C-alpha cells in the first residue's frame, strides 16, 4: 500500500485506487491529482493493492473490496483492508476508483443514502445504488463515513477520468460550483445468472426479459463468472 497525505484542514478527502490490482486507472488518477492544491481541504491518496498490481491480478488471496473493515491478523487483503481503514478513519469523504471491462458509460456507486450528497459533486450522470447487503456490508464504501465508488467504463479515456476526479475535488472543496443537473439513480435489486443461451443486453437500457422489466448494469464485466448482469430499477431516491 502506498499512502500520500497532502495539505491540512477540512474537508479531508480520501482517494483510493487499485483496490483491484488489475484496474490501473486508479494509480494514474492519483499520480495526476497529487499536485493539485485544495483551498481549503486536504487529501489522503492511497494506492491499495500493489502486490496484486505487480502480478497483474485482481487480488492475491481474496477480493479486497469484500473484506472491510479488515483484520490485522488476516490474509494479505484482510491486513490491507485494516491498514486502509485506519488511514481513512478521519476522512469526511472517500472516493474509491474502479474500472470495468463492461461496455458501459461510467457510473457512480453508492451504498448509503448519506453518500448521495457526495455523488452530486461528481460530473457523471448515473448513480447505481447498491444496498450494503449485496457485498455483505464488507465493501470499502460500506465502511467509511461518506464514500462512493466510481466505476469507469471501458470507453472512458484516462485523461477524461482525471478531469472528472479533479472537478469533483474542486466542487467538494467549494472552489467550483456544483452542477444542478439531476442524476438518474438505478437501484440494484438482484442479478441474472449466466445460462446456456444468454441474450445480448445493453447497459442502462430498459429491458424486458421473461416478463420482467429492468435496467441491466455491468453486463459484459469479465470478472463476473456466474452473473450475466445486475438488475436495477430506476429509483425514487433523490439526493
Ligand atoms: Zn474494481
PDB file of N, CA and C and ligand atoms in Angstrom, residues 19-20 22-23 58 65 97-100 151, ligand 1:
ATOM      1  N   UNK A  19      -7.877  -0.893  -5.495  1.00  0.00           N
ATOM      2  CA  UNK A  19      -8.353  -1.940  -4.579  1.00  0.00           C
ATOM      3  C   UNK A  19      -8.275  -3.255  -5.356  1.00  0.00           C
ATOM      4  N   UNK A  20      -8.555  -3.154  -6.639  1.00  0.00           N
ATOM      5  CA  UNK A  20      -8.373  -4.294  -7.540  1.00  0.00           C
ATOM      6  C   UNK A  20      -7.102  -4.055  -8.346  1.00  0.00           C
ATOM      7  N   UNK A  22      -5.796  -5.162 -10.978  1.00  0.00           N
ATOM      8  CA  UNK A  22      -5.808  -5.104 -12.450  1.00  0.00           C
ATOM      9  C   UNK A  22      -6.520  -3.849 -12.969  1.00  0.00           C
ATOM     10  N   UNK A  23      -6.866  -2.926 -12.082  1.00  0.00           N
ATOM     11  CA  UNK A  23      -7.542  -1.695 -12.509  1.00  0.00           C
ATOM     12  C   UNK A  23      -6.605  -0.518 -12.298  1.00  0.00           C
ATOM     13  N   UNK A  58      -6.429  -9.286  -9.986  1.00  0.00           N
ATOM     14  CA  UNK A  58      -7.449  -8.533  -9.245  1.00  0.00           C
ATOM     15  C   UNK A  58      -7.110  -8.544  -7.744  1.00  0.00           C
ATOM     16  N   UNK A  65     -12.170  -5.684  -1.956  1.00  0.00           N
ATOM     17  CA  UNK A  65     -13.385  -4.884  -1.764  1.00  0.00           C
ATOM     18  C   UNK A  65     -14.530  -5.701  -1.157  1.00  0.00           C
ATOM     19  N   UNK A  97     -11.821   4.406  -6.629  1.00  0.00           N
ATOM     20  CA  UNK A  97     -11.804   4.383  -8.097  1.00  0.00           C
ATOM     21  C   UNK A  97     -11.647   2.970  -8.671  1.00  0.00           C
ATOM     22  N   UNK A  98     -12.555   2.630  -9.570  1.00  0.00           N
ATOM     23  CA  UNK A  98     -12.504   1.327 -10.247  1.00  0.00           C
ATOM     24  C   UNK A  98     -12.650   1.517 -11.751  1.00  0.00           C
ATOM     25  N   UNK A  99     -12.376   0.426 -12.501  1.00  0.00           N
ATOM     26  CA  UNK A  99     -12.718   0.422 -13.915  1.00  0.00           C
ATOM     27  C   UNK A  99     -13.311  -0.934 -14.228  1.00  0.00           C
ATOM     28  N   UNK A 100     -14.187  -0.950 -15.210  1.00  0.00           N
ATOM     29  CA  UNK A 100     -14.844  -2.212 -15.581  1.00  0.00           C
ATOM     30  C   UNK A 100     -14.525  -2.574 -17.022  1.00  0.00           C
ATOM     31  N   UNK A 151     -17.061   3.776 -11.092  1.00  0.00           N
ATOM     32  CA  UNK A 151     -16.750   2.670 -11.987  1.00  0.00           C
ATOM     33  C   UNK A 151     -16.578   3.288 -13.374  1.00  0.00           C
TER      34      UNK A 151
HETATM   35 ZN1  LIG B   1     -12.818  -2.824  -9.165  1.00  0.00          ZN
END
